[in-house]
XYZ file of C-alpha atoms in Angstrom:
451
model
C -27.734 1.182 -3.259
C -25.247 0.373 -6.070
C -24.079 -3.219 -6.338
C -20.484 -2.193 -5.716
C -21.500 -0.575 -2.436
C -23.325 -3.634 -1.125
C -20.425 -5.932 -2.023
C -17.907 -3.663 -0.313
C -20.097 -3.317 2.772
C -20.217 -7.095 3.182
C -16.418 -7.009 3.511
C -16.789 -4.744 6.508
C -15.710 -1.160 7.122
C -12.576 0.188 5.450
C -10.527 3.120 6.734
C -8.693 5.346 4.273
C -6.697 8.539 4.081
C -7.534 11.113 1.406
C -5.011 13.237 -0.497
C -6.660 16.075 -2.422
C -4.897 18.009 -5.173
C -5.393 21.695 -5.838
C -6.264 23.313 -9.144
C -8.561 26.303 -8.782
C -12.100 25.710 -9.962
C -11.098 22.202 -11.076
C -11.456 21.394 -7.383
C -15.164 20.988 -8.173
C -14.173 17.593 -9.617
C -12.940 16.646 -6.131
C -16.216 17.915 -4.696
C -18.011 15.382 -6.896
C -15.687 12.569 -5.797
C -16.184 13.370 -2.098
C -19.929 13.743 -2.597
C -20.094 10.176 -3.940
C -17.729 8.645 -1.363
C -19.745 10.144 1.493
C -22.683 7.974 0.417
C -20.758 4.817 1.372
C -21.305 4.092 5.120
C -18.615 1.386 5.111
C -15.938 3.900 4.066
C -14.288 5.771 6.956
C -11.857 8.687 6.672
C -8.912 8.787 9.060
C -7.013 11.770 7.667
C -7.155 14.183 4.747
C -4.314 16.228 3.288
C -5.055 19.000 0.820
C -3.413 21.813 -1.065
C -5.053 24.960 -2.465
C -8.553 24.002 -3.670
C -7.881 20.564 -2.170
C -7.262 22.202 1.212
C -10.552 24.089 0.927
C -12.407 20.871 0.091
C -10.697 19.150 3.029
C -11.634 21.886 5.506
C -15.272 22.045 4.382
C -15.474 18.224 4.478
C -14.083 18.155 8.023
C -16.470 20.894 9.126
C -19.436 18.802 8.017
C -18.081 15.563 9.470
C -17.206 17.101 12.834
C -20.255 15.632 14.589
C -19.816 12.145 13.107
C -22.396 9.533 12.134
C -24.757 9.390 9.166
C -26.025 12.895 9.861
C -22.429 14.146 9.705
C -22.044 12.654 6.243
C -25.183 14.408 5.065
C -23.974 17.661 6.619
C -20.642 17.251 4.848
C -22.388 16.784 1.501
C -24.537 19.843 2.131
C -21.517 21.869 3.283
C -19.534 21.059 0.142
C -22.459 21.962 -2.102
C -23.036 25.246 -0.242
C -19.338 26.126 -0.508
C -19.157 25.572 -4.268
C -22.481 27.335 -4.803
C -20.971 30.310 -2.990
C -17.858 30.109 -5.180
C -20.089 30.227 -8.265
C -22.052 33.172 -6.885
C -18.913 35.169 -6.082
C -17.524 34.735 -9.584
C -14.032 35.954 -8.677
C -12.444 33.926 -5.890
C -9.977 32.021 -8.113
C -8.829 35.106 -9.956
C -11.385 35.789 -12.689
C -14.703 37.515 -12.583
C -17.469 38.410 -14.924
C -17.100 41.932 -13.598
C -13.314 42.196 -13.470
C -10.170 40.515 -12.188
C -10.696 39.601 -8.491
C -13.858 41.678 -8.621
C -11.807 44.858 -8.468
C -13.405 47.869 -10.152
C -11.650 49.256 -13.196
C -9.862 46.039 -14.130
C -10.887 44.276 -17.356
C -13.133 41.234 -17.168
C -12.335 37.798 -18.555
C -15.954 37.037 -19.364
C -16.914 36.814 -22.982
C -13.374 35.986 -24.095
C -13.384 32.959 -26.402
C -10.903 31.024 -24.332
C -13.533 30.806 -21.589
C -16.727 31.035 -23.607
C -18.848 27.929 -23.734
C -17.560 26.570 -20.421
C -19.717 28.525 -18.029
C -22.444 30.002 -20.105
C -20.633 33.273 -20.868
C -21.756 34.994 -24.031
C -19.572 34.835 -27.146
C -20.072 33.835 -30.769
C -20.339 30.044 -30.988
C -17.532 29.764 -33.530
C -14.898 31.570 -31.455
C -14.100 28.762 -28.954
C -13.486 26.298 -31.781
C -11.306 28.779 -33.636
C -9.341 29.382 -30.443
C -8.821 25.655 -29.956
C -7.689 25.025 -33.534
C -5.350 27.974 -33.564
C -3.957 27.311 -30.090
C -5.106 30.814 -29.218
C -6.589 31.462 -25.798
C -7.331 35.178 -25.323
C -8.321 34.748 -21.672
C -5.086 33.028 -20.789
C -2.994 35.398 -22.913
C -4.624 38.450 -21.348
C -4.084 37.211 -17.799
C -0.508 36.059 -18.450
C 0.408 39.426 -19.956
C -1.368 41.430 -17.252
C 0.321 39.552 -14.385
C 3.682 39.900 -16.129
C 3.328 43.692 -16.088
C 1.618 44.146 -12.720
C 1.813 42.345 -9.399
C -1.002 42.096 -6.833
C 0.955 44.597 -4.719
C 0.255 47.109 -7.507
C -3.211 46.236 -8.803
C -4.564 45.131 -5.402
C -2.947 47.371 -2.755
C -5.840 46.822 -0.322
C -5.337 43.028 -0.447
C -8.903 42.287 -1.473
C -9.431 38.522 -1.647
C -12.982 37.383 -2.462
C -12.126 33.910 -1.176
C -11.572 35.223 2.355
C -15.227 35.757 3.216
C -16.272 32.505 1.517
C -13.806 30.531 3.647
C -15.005 32.232 6.819
C -18.619 31.435 5.993
C -18.089 27.742 5.265
C -15.159 26.569 7.420
C -15.577 26.172 11.179
C -12.059 25.899 12.607
C -13.271 24.997 16.112
C -15.445 22.202 14.699
C -12.466 20.807 12.770
C -10.370 20.762 15.943
C -13.144 18.907 17.791
C -13.709 16.386 15.033
C -12.094 12.999 14.527
C -10.885 13.668 10.979
C -7.252 14.793 10.925
C -6.819 17.685 8.480
C -3.451 18.704 7.010
C -3.078 21.849 4.903
C 0.096 22.644 2.975
C 1.474 26.107 2.148
C 4.883 27.189 0.834
C 7.154 29.482 2.850
C 8.250 32.233 0.457
C 11.671 32.901 1.975
C 12.831 29.301 2.464
C 10.754 27.542 -0.192
C 9.924 24.811 2.332
C 6.461 23.356 2.891
C 4.582 24.068 6.076
C 1.800 21.785 7.260
C -0.999 23.402 9.239
C -2.820 20.949 11.517
C -5.301 21.434 14.359
C -3.538 23.897 16.704
C -2.245 26.238 13.978
C -4.939 25.662 11.355
C -6.818 28.880 10.567
C -8.790 30.611 7.850
C -5.642 32.510 6.880
C -3.703 29.240 6.591
C -6.296 28.021 4.086
C -5.921 31.260 2.120
C -2.140 30.791 2.180
C -2.495 27.300 0.730
C -4.517 28.762 -2.179
C -2.391 31.894 -2.695
C -1.195 32.126 -6.302
C 1.428 34.901 -6.131
C 0.539 36.279 -9.565
C -2.991 37.021 -8.330
C -2.826 37.438 -4.552
C -0.480 39.052 -2.073
C 1.449 36.601 0.107
C -0.378 35.590 3.284
C 1.691 36.416 6.369
C 1.523 34.038 9.325
C 3.613 33.466 12.434
C 6.197 30.764 11.643
C 5.727 27.351 13.245
C 8.960 27.557 15.236
C 8.372 31.118 16.423
C 6.386 32.423 19.329
C 3.690 35.069 19.335
C 6.362 37.769 19.059
C 8.046 36.224 15.996
C 8.009 38.177 12.744
C 5.379 36.892 10.319
C 6.467 34.637 7.469
C 4.949 35.151 3.992
C 3.360 32.078 2.380
C 2.326 31.178 -1.164
C 0.305 28.380 -2.696
C 1.123 24.949 -1.279
C 1.279 23.469 -4.771
C 4.851 24.721 -5.150
C 6.035 22.369 -2.390
C 3.495 19.530 -2.392
C 0.293 19.066 -4.363
C -0.767 17.519 -2.088
C 1.670 16.637 0.694
C 1.483 12.913 1.484
C 3.963 12.689 4.319
C 1.643 14.063 7.056
C -0.676 11.117 6.379
C 2.250 8.728 6.679
C 3.401 10.205 9.988
C 0.154 11.074 11.701
C -2.543 8.515 10.870
C -2.979 4.767 11.276
C -4.643 4.081 7.902
C -2.641 2.044 5.384
C -4.891 2.750 2.384
C -4.228 6.172 0.869
C -6.535 7.446 -1.888
C -5.224 10.254 -4.089
C -7.869 12.380 -5.816
C -5.932 13.749 -8.767
C -6.968 16.672 -10.977
C -3.689 17.908 -12.507
C -2.715 15.815 -15.571
C 0.745 14.273 -15.459
C 1.224 13.855 -19.201
C 0.160 15.792 -22.261
C 0.693 14.838 -25.906
C 2.816 17.007 -28.140
C 5.289 19.778 -27.403
C 4.078 23.202 -26.256
C 5.131 25.788 -28.856
C 3.365 29.011 -27.875
C 4.352 31.215 -24.929
C 1.095 30.486 -23.118
C 1.305 26.728 -23.701
C 4.890 26.687 -22.428
C 3.933 28.740 -19.368
C 0.979 26.464 -18.595
C 2.972 23.255 -18.997
C 5.783 24.556 -16.779
C 3.197 25.243 -14.072
C 1.735 21.744 -14.381
C 5.151 20.105 -14.149
C 6.073 22.282 -11.156
C 2.853 21.499 -9.306
C 3.266 17.751 -9.877
C 6.984 17.592 -9.019
C 6.617 17.352 -5.237
C 3.992 14.623 -5.520
C 6.170 12.634 -7.930
C 9.128 12.851 -5.520
C 7.050 11.546 -2.627
C 5.707 8.748 -4.807
C 9.279 7.751 -5.675
C 10.187 7.476 -1.987
C 7.024 5.494 -1.217
C 7.721 3.146 -4.131
C 11.213 2.542 -2.742
C 9.832 1.563 0.667
C 7.214 -0.666 -0.985
C 10.011 -2.425 -2.882
C 11.920 -3.036 0.364
C 8.754 -4.465 1.918
C 8.184 -6.789 -1.037
C 11.772 -8.042 -0.856
C 11.709 -8.584 2.895
C 14.528 -6.105 3.455
C 12.818 -3.767 5.924
C 11.494 -3.920 9.465
C 7.777 -4.374 8.877
C 7.018 -3.379 12.452
C 8.479 0.091 12.071
C 7.943 1.170 8.472
C 4.519 1.835 7.045
C 3.680 -0.190 3.940
C 1.112 1.963 2.180
C -1.536 0.671 -0.182
C -1.988 3.403 -2.773
C -5.074 4.113 -4.863
C -6.065 6.925 -7.222
C -9.363 8.451 -8.340
C -8.789 10.434 -11.532
C -9.947 11.039 -15.093
C -6.717 12.144 -16.732
C -8.162 12.363 -20.248
C -11.121 14.526 -19.288
C -9.095 16.910 -17.109
C -6.280 17.195 -19.673
C -8.854 18.256 -22.273
C -9.630 21.398 -20.244
C -7.493 24.488 -20.945
C -5.478 25.634 -17.932
C -7.324 28.979 -18.026
C -10.489 27.089 -17.067
C -9.080 26.823 -13.536
C -10.186 30.454 -13.185
C -13.718 29.761 -14.402
C -16.219 29.781 -11.551
C -19.347 29.697 -13.684
C -22.057 27.602 -12.081
C -22.652 25.396 -15.123
C -18.935 24.616 -15.444
C -18.588 23.740 -11.740
C -21.647 21.502 -11.909
C -20.217 19.643 -14.910
C -16.976 19.055 -13.020
C -18.966 17.849 -10.005
C -20.876 15.378 -12.201
C -17.608 14.153 -13.727
C -16.170 13.635 -10.240
C -19.203 11.611 -9.154
C -18.994 9.382 -12.245
C -15.279 8.840 -11.732
C -15.803 7.947 -8.063
C -18.613 5.562 -9.040
C -16.285 3.751 -11.443
C -13.592 3.578 -8.749
C -16.046 2.111 -6.223
C -17.088 -0.525 -8.747
C -13.475 -1.455 -9.459
C -10.342 -0.569 -7.490
C -12.168 0.073 -4.213
C -12.673 -3.694 -3.904
C -8.954 -3.969 -3.127
C -9.024 -1.644 -0.120
C -7.386 -3.395 2.814
C -5.727 -5.889 0.456
C -3.300 -4.350 -2.026
C -2.364 -1.200 -3.933
C -4.196 -0.471 -7.154
C -2.025 2.507 -8.178
C 1.036 1.466 -10.198
C 3.359 4.168 -8.893
C 6.397 3.068 -10.881
C 4.504 3.152 -14.156
C 2.336 6.248 -13.683
C 4.673 8.518 -11.695
C 8.151 7.177 -12.479
C 7.595 6.227 -16.121
C 8.779 2.649 -15.747
C 7.381 -0.049 -18.014
C 4.811 -2.253 -16.242
C 6.233 -5.741 -15.467
C 3.736 -7.521 -17.723
C 4.525 -5.255 -20.671
C 8.279 -5.561 -20.060
C 7.994 -9.354 -19.990
C 6.053 -9.367 -23.257
C 8.741 -7.288 -24.959
C 11.777 -9.030 -23.455
C 10.533 -12.610 -23.830
C 10.555 -15.507 -21.348
C 14.366 -15.776 -20.982
C 14.675 -12.225 -19.737
C 12.109 -12.759 -16.999
C 13.449 -16.048 -15.672
C 14.705 -15.482 -12.083
C 18.361 -16.076 -11.352
C 19.764 -17.860 -8.277
C 19.922 -14.676 -6.234
C 16.338 -13.761 -7.073
C 15.151 -17.250 -6.110
C 16.930 -17.087 -2.777
C 15.322 -13.821 -1.804
C 11.924 -14.484 -0.273
C 9.334 -11.916 0.689
C 9.242 -10.972 4.316
C 6.365 -11.068 6.757
C 3.117 -9.361 5.790
C 3.323 -5.721 6.601
C 1.060 -4.816 9.493
C 2.846 -1.676 10.562
C 1.728 -0.245 13.851
C 4.390 2.438 13.920
C 4.963 4.846 11.088
C 8.252 6.297 9.904
C 8.730 8.465 6.835
C 9.643 6.648 3.602
C 12.494 9.128 3.324
C 14.334 7.377 6.212
C 14.436 4.162 4.279
C 15.554 6.087 1.208
C 18.448 7.654 3.140
C 19.403 4.274 4.591
C 19.868 3.057 1.027
C 22.054 6.095 0.158
C 19.367 7.650 -1.983
C 18.889 11.057 -0.345
C 17.451 12.658 -3.472
C 14.534 10.275 -3.385
C 13.390 11.442 0.017
C 10.097 13.270 -0.121
C 10.182 14.793 3.339
C 12.306 14.922 6.507
C 12.065 11.848 8.731
C 9.667 12.018 11.625
C 7.934 9.772 14.094
C 4.195 9.340 13.972
C 2.141 10.980 16.671
C 1.470 8.732 19.616
C -2.152 9.823 20.121
C -4.574 7.333 18.581
C -6.960 8.504 15.864
C -10.694 8.005 15.906
C -12.523 7.120 12.760
C -14.556 9.778 11.003
């Protein structure tokens, strides 16, 4: 057992929530992270929220953990591996295929194009990927962008063929998830209203998972009965949950007791340089869009954390989260966005290995602070503020000397929140409605068991 694991286990069990981002085949990175975390018996999962590929990882994880105990952890590891092996075998579930787009006959294949060559063992001259990189030319991405600009899935896929559908049915047991202790939250975006919808236990289904992973350029909208409607209500179309929350954090705030929330992040926040080709601009717009909801929720959480630190909030009613992040921004940013369509086995296995290494580093470092303090600097990473230490070094000692008002304000009681209220309520109370990440809600009264 690694030294980090034995040290953490001596501190006793730690309960965390997991927030899993989506990103097509890049979700194999999250598979690697989960695979490593499942080897730590002291680490317990209270809830998991996921979007798109993150939702699929969450559902497969919960299926394996449904029986609990050490055997449940092993089943969860095996279930995740079987799911991603199936994804690799299908070759088309995230939109590309060695035999054609979505596996549909008659449509051109992406395989062999230099923008994807070298990532998954596809055949192409060895010099083409490097030429593509230097020239900023990605034929795979250009082809797909142009094709989906001219044709919609209602035209090129009138039978609504979705290779992911059968994979999800084979690897996700909805009844087992409902029986299990792990609370699963899946986000999808309502097409007509643009609002997020969280699927949880009673309304979770295979189709809800497909809705969470439904990129509208590639798949027809998934129609489901709206949450507020009865069985006779007209179905509501849903698209990928990344448009409204990638992932959604607020269900974990409302519905679980854990105070440590671990974000597994695969979409890079920042990229150097300015995009100057149509494809680069398109890809960067998508990244910014899919990170916007998460950044807004982080802003609201940071505001509540600030009120806690200043003793200006009722610590018995407002949840004081401790935030952590498992990510390798540099490695994921180095991958072209078109690689999110690549389901080649070798590529998925490399992402899995990267996820395991990243989780190992997190366990050896930031995981030691679970139950104690946040290790994610939200204001610096998500809000772009200068870290206090760096600001003090630039401003000098006079600028950091506290004034009379700052001295008089003392921190409040340690936050041991039993009840949970959305950070957005505190944001509205301070007349900052734009910083609210989600509508206010009370936490569920039913206690959660540990996974």
